[in-house]
GROMACS .gro file of C-alpha atoms in nm:
model
  313
    1MET     CA    1   6.504  10.356  18.636
    2GLY     CA    2   6.612  10.006  18.725
    3ASN     CA    3   6.613   9.687  18.522
    4LEU     CA    4   6.365   9.634  18.238
    5SER     CA    5   6.156   9.384  18.431
    6HIS     CA    6   5.783   9.390  18.387
    7PRO     CA    7   5.508   9.127  18.378
    8SER     CA    8   5.374   9.005  18.046
    9GLU     CA    9   5.024   9.091  18.169
   10PHE     CA   10   4.839   9.263  18.451
   11ILE     CA   11   4.535   9.141  18.643
   12LEU     CA   12   4.262   9.404  18.679
   13LEU     CA   13   4.061   9.369  18.998
   14GLY     CA   14   3.781   9.584  18.859
   15PHE     CA   15   3.465   9.513  19.055
   16SER     CA   16   3.582   9.182  19.200
   17THR     CA   17   3.452   9.282  19.543
   18PHE     CA   18   3.099   9.235  19.403
   19GLY     CA   19   3.170   8.868  19.332
   20LYS     CA   20   2.913   8.706  19.108
   21LEU     CA   21   2.700   9.022  19.121
   22GLN     CA   22   2.941   9.174  18.867
   23VAL     CA   23   2.733   9.017  18.589
   24VAL     CA   24   2.432   9.219  18.707
   25LEU     CA   25   2.628   9.540  18.644
   26TYR     CA   26   2.685   9.449  18.280
   27GLY     CA   27   2.335   9.538  18.158
   28PRO     CA   28   2.307   9.888  18.313
   29PHE     CA   29   2.666   9.977  18.220
   30LEU     CA   30   2.613   9.861  17.860
   31VAL     CA   31   2.296  10.070  17.828
   32LEU     CA   32   2.476  10.379  17.963
   33TYR     CA   33   2.769  10.317  17.728
   34LEU     CA   34   2.543  10.293  17.423
   35LEU     CA   35   2.349  10.603  17.531
   36ALA     CA   36   2.675  10.794  17.566
   37LEU     CA   37   2.785  10.692  17.218
   38LEU     CA   38   2.446  10.769  17.063
   39GLY     CA   39   2.404  11.109  17.232
   40ASN     CA   40   2.749  11.234  17.139
   41ILE     CA   41   2.725  11.100  16.782
   42ILE     CA   42   2.399  11.295  16.744
   43ILE     CA   43   2.574  11.613  16.863
   44ILE     CA   44   2.862  11.564  16.617
   45THR     CA   45   2.622  11.487  16.332
   46MET     CA   46   2.418  11.801  16.400
   47VAL     CA   47   2.728  12.020  16.413
   48LEU     CA   48   2.851  11.880  16.081
   49ALA     CA   49   2.516  11.875  15.902
   50ASP     CA   50   2.341  12.197  16.006
   51ALA     CA   51   2.472  12.530  15.872
   52HIS     CA   52   2.336  12.714  16.178
   53LEU     CA   53   2.595  12.531  16.390
   54HIS     CA   54   2.893  12.609  16.167
   55THR     CA   55   3.034  12.854  16.420
   56PRO     CA   56   3.341  12.844  16.649
   57MET     CA   57   3.125  12.770  16.954
   58TYR     CA   58   2.977  12.454  16.803
   59PHE     CA   59   3.307  12.359  16.639
   60PHE     CA   60   3.455  12.326  16.989
   61LEU     CA   61   3.140  12.153  17.116
   62GLY     CA   62   3.179  11.898  16.837
   63ASN     CA   63   3.539  11.839  16.943
   64PHE     CA   64   3.424  11.796  17.301
   65ALA     CA   65   3.159  11.540  17.202
   66LEU     CA   66   3.417  11.346  16.997
   67LEU     CA   67   3.652  11.337  17.296
   68ASP     CA   68   3.368  11.209  17.515
   69ILE     CA   69   3.330  10.917  17.275
   70LEU     CA   70   3.702  10.846  17.253
   71VAL     CA   71   3.766  10.858  17.628
   72THR     CA   72   3.472  10.627  17.691
   73MET     CA   73   3.578  10.381  17.419
   74THR     CA   74   3.929  10.368  17.564
   75VAL     CA   75   3.809  10.233  17.898
   76VAL     CA   76   3.451  10.104  17.897
   77PRO     CA   77   3.457   9.816  17.640
   78LYS     CA   78   3.736   9.639  17.831
   79MET     CA   79   3.557   9.703  18.159
   80LEU     CA   80   3.233   9.556  18.021
   81SER     CA   81   3.403   9.241  17.891
   82ASP     CA   82   3.577   9.193  18.227
   83LEU     CA   83   3.241   9.191  18.407
   84LEU     CA   84   3.162   8.860  18.233
   85VAL     CA   85   3.485   8.674  18.312
   86SER     CA   86   3.642   8.557  18.636
   87THR     CA   87   4.003   8.637  18.545
   88LYS     CA   88   4.047   8.990  18.416
   89THR     CA   89   4.381   9.024  18.242
   90ILE     CA   90   4.535   9.283  18.014
   91SER     CA   91   4.869   9.247  17.837
   92PHE     CA   92   5.149   9.484  17.929
   93ALA     CA   93   5.151   9.639  17.580
   94THR     CA   94   4.773   9.689  17.578
   95CYS     CA   95   4.792   9.843  17.925
   96MET     CA   96   5.048  10.098  17.808
   97VAL     CA   97   4.841  10.181  17.498
   98GLN     CA   98   4.528  10.229  17.709
   99PHE     CA   99   4.722  10.446  17.953
  100TYR     CA  100   4.856  10.662  17.669
  101PHE     CA  101   4.527  10.726  17.494
  102TYR     CA  102   4.320  10.771  17.810
  103PHE     CA  103   4.539  11.049  17.949
  104SER     CA  104   4.600  11.205  17.606
  105PHE     CA  105   4.227  11.229  17.533
  106GLY     CA  106   4.158  11.347  17.889
  107SER     CA  107   4.417  11.625  17.870
  108THR     CA  108   4.284  11.732  17.531
  109THR     CA  109   3.936  11.757  17.682
  110SER     CA  110   4.063  12.006  17.942
  111LEU     CA  111   4.227  12.220  17.673
  112ILE     CA  112   3.914  12.214  17.455
  113LEU     CA  113   3.708  12.334  17.753
  114ALA     CA  114   3.951  12.626  17.786
  115ASP     CA  115   3.913  12.699  17.413
  116MET     CA  116   3.537  12.705  17.458
  117ALA     CA  117   3.576  12.954  17.744
  118LEU     CA  118   3.797  13.179  17.531
  119ASP     CA  119   3.538  13.167  17.254
  120ARG     CA  120   3.260  13.281  17.490
  121PHE     CA  121   3.489  13.549  17.636
  122VAL     CA  122   3.556  13.700  17.292
  123ALA     CA  123   3.190  13.669  17.184
  124ILE     CA  124   3.059  13.854  17.490
  125CYS     CA  125   3.342  14.090  17.583
  126HIS     CA  126   3.463  14.178  17.230
  127PRO     CA  127   3.165  14.114  17.000
  128LEU     CA  128   3.274  14.361  16.731
  129ARG     CA  129   3.609  14.185  16.691
  130TYR     CA  130   3.471  13.832  16.724
  131GLY     CA  131   3.500  13.748  16.355
  132THR     CA  132   3.867  13.845  16.352
  133LEU     CA  133   3.977  13.712  16.689
  134MET     CA  134   3.792  13.380  16.648
  135SER     CA  135   3.842  13.321  16.277
  136TRP     CA  136   3.841  12.964  16.147
  137THR     CA  137   4.220  12.978  16.124
  138VAL     CA  138   4.246  13.072  16.491
  139CYS     CA  139   3.992  12.806  16.593
  140THR     CA  140   4.167  12.527  16.402
  141HIS     CA  141   4.501  12.631  16.550
  142LEU     CA  142   4.357  12.630  16.904
  143ALA     CA  143   4.199  12.289  16.850
  144GLY     CA  144   4.515  12.156  16.682
  145VAL     CA  145   4.731  12.255  16.980
  146ALA     CA  146   4.475  12.106  17.219
  147TRP     CA  147   4.500  11.772  17.038
  148ALA     CA  148   4.872  11.767  16.961
  149ALA     CA  149   5.028  11.889  17.288
  150PRO     CA  150   4.896  11.611  17.518
  151PHE     CA  151   4.974  11.337  17.267
  152LEU     CA  152   5.334  11.459  17.241
  153ALA     CA  153   5.374  11.511  17.617
  154MET     CA  154   5.239  11.164  17.695
  155VAL     CA  155   5.509  10.989  17.485
  156PRO     CA  156   5.787  11.025  17.748
  157THR     CA  157   5.529  10.954  18.019
  158VAL     CA  158   5.442  10.615  17.869
  159LEU     CA  159   5.804  10.532  17.788
  160SER     CA  160   5.893  10.595  18.153
  161ARG     CA  161   5.631  10.339  18.258
  162VAL     CA  162   5.779  10.089  18.016
  163GLN     CA  163   6.121  10.144  18.176
  164LEU     CA  164   5.994  10.083  18.531
  165SER     CA  165   6.061   9.764  18.724
  166TYR     CA  166   5.740   9.612  18.857
  167CYS     CA  167   5.834   9.391  19.149
  168HIS     CA  168   5.524   9.437  19.365
  169GLY     CA  169   5.310   9.194  19.170
  170ASN     CA  170   5.091   9.243  18.865
  171ILE     CA  171   4.752   9.314  19.024
  172ILE     CA  172   4.601   9.654  18.942
  173ASN     CA  173   4.324   9.758  19.179
  174HIS     CA  174   4.118   9.927  18.909
  175PHE     CA  175   3.912   9.847  18.599
  176PHE     CA  176   4.172  10.005  18.368
  177CYS     CA  177   4.542  10.095  18.366
  178ASP     CA  178   4.525  10.407  18.577
  179ASN     CA  179   4.836  10.594  18.687
  180ALA     CA  180   4.834  10.555  19.066
  181PRO     CA  181   4.774  10.176  19.075
  182LEU     CA  182   5.054  10.129  18.819
  183LEU     CA  183   5.304  10.331  19.023
  184GLN     CA  184   5.213  10.135  19.334
  185LEU     CA  185   5.343   9.818  19.165
  186ALA     CA  186   5.681   9.972  19.083
  187CYS     CA  187   5.987   9.904  19.294
  188SER     CA  188   6.189  10.171  19.111
  189ASP     CA  189   6.215  10.524  19.247
  190THR     CA  190   5.910  10.702  19.104
  191SER     CA  191   5.955  11.044  19.266
  192LEU     CA  192   6.073  11.202  18.939
  193LEU     CA  193   5.780  11.045  18.751
  194GLU     CA  194   5.536  11.172  19.008
  195PHE     CA  195   5.679  11.523  18.973
  196TRP     CA  196   5.650  11.501  18.593
  197ASP     CA  197   5.289  11.382  18.623
  198PHE     CA  198   5.211  11.671  18.855
  199MET     CA  199   5.368  11.920  18.614
  200LEU     CA  200   5.160  11.778  18.328
  201SER     CA  201   4.850  11.818  18.544
  202LEU     CA  202   4.942  12.180  18.605
  203ALA     CA  203   5.014  12.239  18.236
  204PHE     CA  204   4.700  12.082  18.093
  205VAL     CA  205   4.436  12.072  18.364
  206LEU     CA  206   4.499  12.353  18.611
  207SER     CA  207   4.611  12.600  18.343
  208SER     CA  208   4.295  12.526  18.143
  209PHE     CA  209   4.085  12.565  18.456
  210LEU     CA  210   4.248  12.901  18.536
  211VAL     CA  211   4.196  13.025  18.179
  212THR     CA  212   3.830  12.924  18.208
  213LEU     CA  213   3.787  13.098  18.545
  214MET     CA  214   3.953  13.417  18.420
  215SER     CA  215   3.742  13.416  18.104
  216TYR     CA  216   3.420  13.384  18.300
  217ALA     CA  217   3.529  13.648  18.550
  218TYR     CA  218   3.555  13.895  18.260
  219ILE     CA  219   3.230  13.761  18.111
  220VAL     CA  220   3.038  13.814  18.436
  221THR     CA  221   3.182  14.165  18.473
  222THR     CA  222   3.079  14.251  18.116
  223VAL     CA  223   2.732  14.098  18.140
  224LEU     CA  224   2.651  14.284  18.463
  225ARG     CA  225   2.709  14.609  18.277
  226ILE     CA  226   2.435  14.525  18.022
  227PRO     CA  227   2.144  14.757  18.107
  228SER     CA  228   1.853  14.530  18.009
  229ALA     CA  229   1.760  14.221  18.207
  230SER     CA  230   1.673  14.034  17.886
  231GLY     CA  231   2.019  14.112  17.746
  232ARG     CA  232   2.187  13.979  18.058
  233GLN     CA  233   1.974  13.665  18.052
  234LYS     CA  234   2.055  13.603  17.686
  235ALA     CA  235   2.428  13.645  17.746
  236PHE     CA  236   2.429  13.411  18.043
  237SER     CA  237   2.217  13.151  17.860
  238THR     CA  238   2.485  13.113  17.591
  239CYS     CA  239   2.735  13.016  17.863
  240SER     CA  240   2.518  12.798  18.088
  241SER     CA  241   2.577  12.467  17.913
  242HIS     CA  242   2.952  12.524  17.891
  243LEU     CA  243   2.972  12.620  18.258
  244THR     CA  244   2.796  12.297  18.352
  245LEU     CA  245   3.047  12.096  18.147
  246VAL     CA  246   3.332  12.287  18.312
  247PHE     CA  247   3.222  12.209  18.667
  248ILE     CA  248   3.163  11.842  18.591
  249GLY     CA  249   3.477  11.790  18.382
  250PHE     CA  250   3.732  11.987  18.583
  251GLY     CA  251   3.582  11.891  18.919
  252SER     CA  252   3.638  11.518  18.877
  253THR     CA  253   3.974  11.555  18.700
  254ILE     CA  254   4.125  11.787  18.960
  255PHE     CA  255   3.992  11.569  19.242
  256ILE     CA  256   4.162  11.256  19.105
  257TYR     CA  257   4.476  11.363  18.922
  258VAL     CA  258   4.593  11.710  19.028
  259GLN     CA  259   4.782  11.601  19.336
  260PRO     CA  260   5.147  11.507  19.371
  261GLY     CA  261   5.245  11.157  19.473
  262LYS     CA  262   5.068  10.826  19.454
  263ALA     CA  263   4.893  10.822  19.792
  264HIS     CA  264   4.544  10.810  19.641
  265SER     CA  265   4.231  10.653  19.780
  266VAL     CA  266   4.203  10.393  19.504
  267GLU     CA  267   3.848  10.283  19.586
  268LEU     CA  268   3.718  10.641  19.589
  269ASN     CA  269   3.908  10.723  19.269
  270LYS     CA  270   3.763  10.412  19.105
  271PHE     CA  271   3.410  10.533  19.179
  272VAL     CA  272   3.478  10.889  19.054
  273VAL     CA  273   3.640  10.758  18.734
  274LEU     CA  274   3.342  10.528  18.681
  275VAL     CA  275   3.102  10.823  18.704
  276THR     CA  276   3.326  11.033  18.478
  277ASN     CA  277   3.357  10.766  18.208
  278ILE     CA  278   3.003  10.627  18.205
  279LEU     CA  279   2.753  10.869  18.357
  280THR     CA  280   2.901  11.204  18.251
  281PRO     CA  281   2.924  11.120  17.877
  282VAL     CA  282   2.553  11.027  17.894
  283LEU     CA  283   2.461  11.355  18.062
  284ASN     CA  284   2.673  11.586  17.846
  285PRO     CA  285   2.455  11.558  17.529
  286PHE     CA  286   2.145  11.636  17.737
  287ILE     CA  287   2.321  11.934  17.893
  288LEU     CA  288   2.420  12.059  17.548
  289THR     CA  289   2.068  12.019  17.409
  290PHE     CA  290   1.834  12.104  17.696
  291ARG     CA  291   2.035  12.409  17.808
  292ASN     CA  292   2.113  12.542  17.459
  293GLU     CA  293   1.840  12.720  17.265
  294THR     CA  294   2.018  12.700  16.929
  295VAL     CA  295   2.070  12.325  16.950
  296LYS     CA  296   1.709  12.277  17.062
  297ALA     CA  297   1.592  12.483  16.765
  298VAL     CA  298   1.803  12.270  16.529
  299ILE     CA  299   1.660  11.947  16.676
  300GLN     CA  300   1.304  12.079  16.647
  301GLY     CA  301   1.371  12.183  16.288
  302GLN     CA  302   1.507  11.839  16.199
  303MET     CA  303   1.209  11.668  16.363
  304GLN     CA  304   0.971  11.894  16.172
  305ARG     CA  305   1.145  11.807  15.843
  306LEU     CA  306   1.108  11.438  15.922
  307LYS     CA  307   0.736  11.489  15.988
  308ASP     CA  308   0.696  11.679  15.662
  309LEU     CA  309   0.876  11.405  15.470
  310ARG     CA  310   0.660  11.139  15.632
  311ASN     CA  311   0.340  11.328  15.556
  312SER     CA  312   0.441  11.389  15.194
  313ALA     CA  313   0.521  11.020  15.149
   0.00000   0.00000   0.00000
């Protein structure tokens, strides 16, 4: 992989093209970041606290909300601080750590979405066997694999970046240590790394997407056989919020990362990643609450309890 030559730090261009207007972006981005944290924390708290949500479906939703928080925290705080300074630097070690956790959490998110699809498939297509097929042991194993596999697979990926020689400068045209801008700085042969990255994308992202598509193909076939319109509507309503998350999550990820090579449109990718890491985590809690009758009922019940406590006081 060449000599072990790498800069002590990288310079992140971020939103430098905006010049002094970068400071104006700080306020809106900070508000969106805090809303994302608050919304997903509320989801996790509800899943943990309310017995009605102690089911496999909401167990996976809780995992998804936690991943939303972790992915956002990996990227956004550094991006926000860089909006207030003229020179945006990140040490080599910190860059590698950010790279590792961002792609580990992102890959885990894809696998959790597939787990959620499998859960809905079993619930609708095999309802009588649901308790057996989706027992807590099965659910914890599925979630455990979803968390462990990407973190293990990303170890050689990060070590390969450490081994690279970076002779094309130390300026990363992004607001975090993304894969394509890093590879563009390398003067070593990266064809093997690009192939490995593509295989990881196939293993974690495309495979999860295919599992999800196949699950919903069976779900749609089963639901269409339900004789009553109300029964069909009820079955589809339990899947609507998850389907929305699937299209948003997989759409942006496949667009950016599931392509071999490093010939990316960096500016376009930067915009899509910005939407994925700031806007989507804000929207996801609303999707989970406004499109999910059970969660809405839990929220209404909690609000009613608060009113009763206030009136009794």
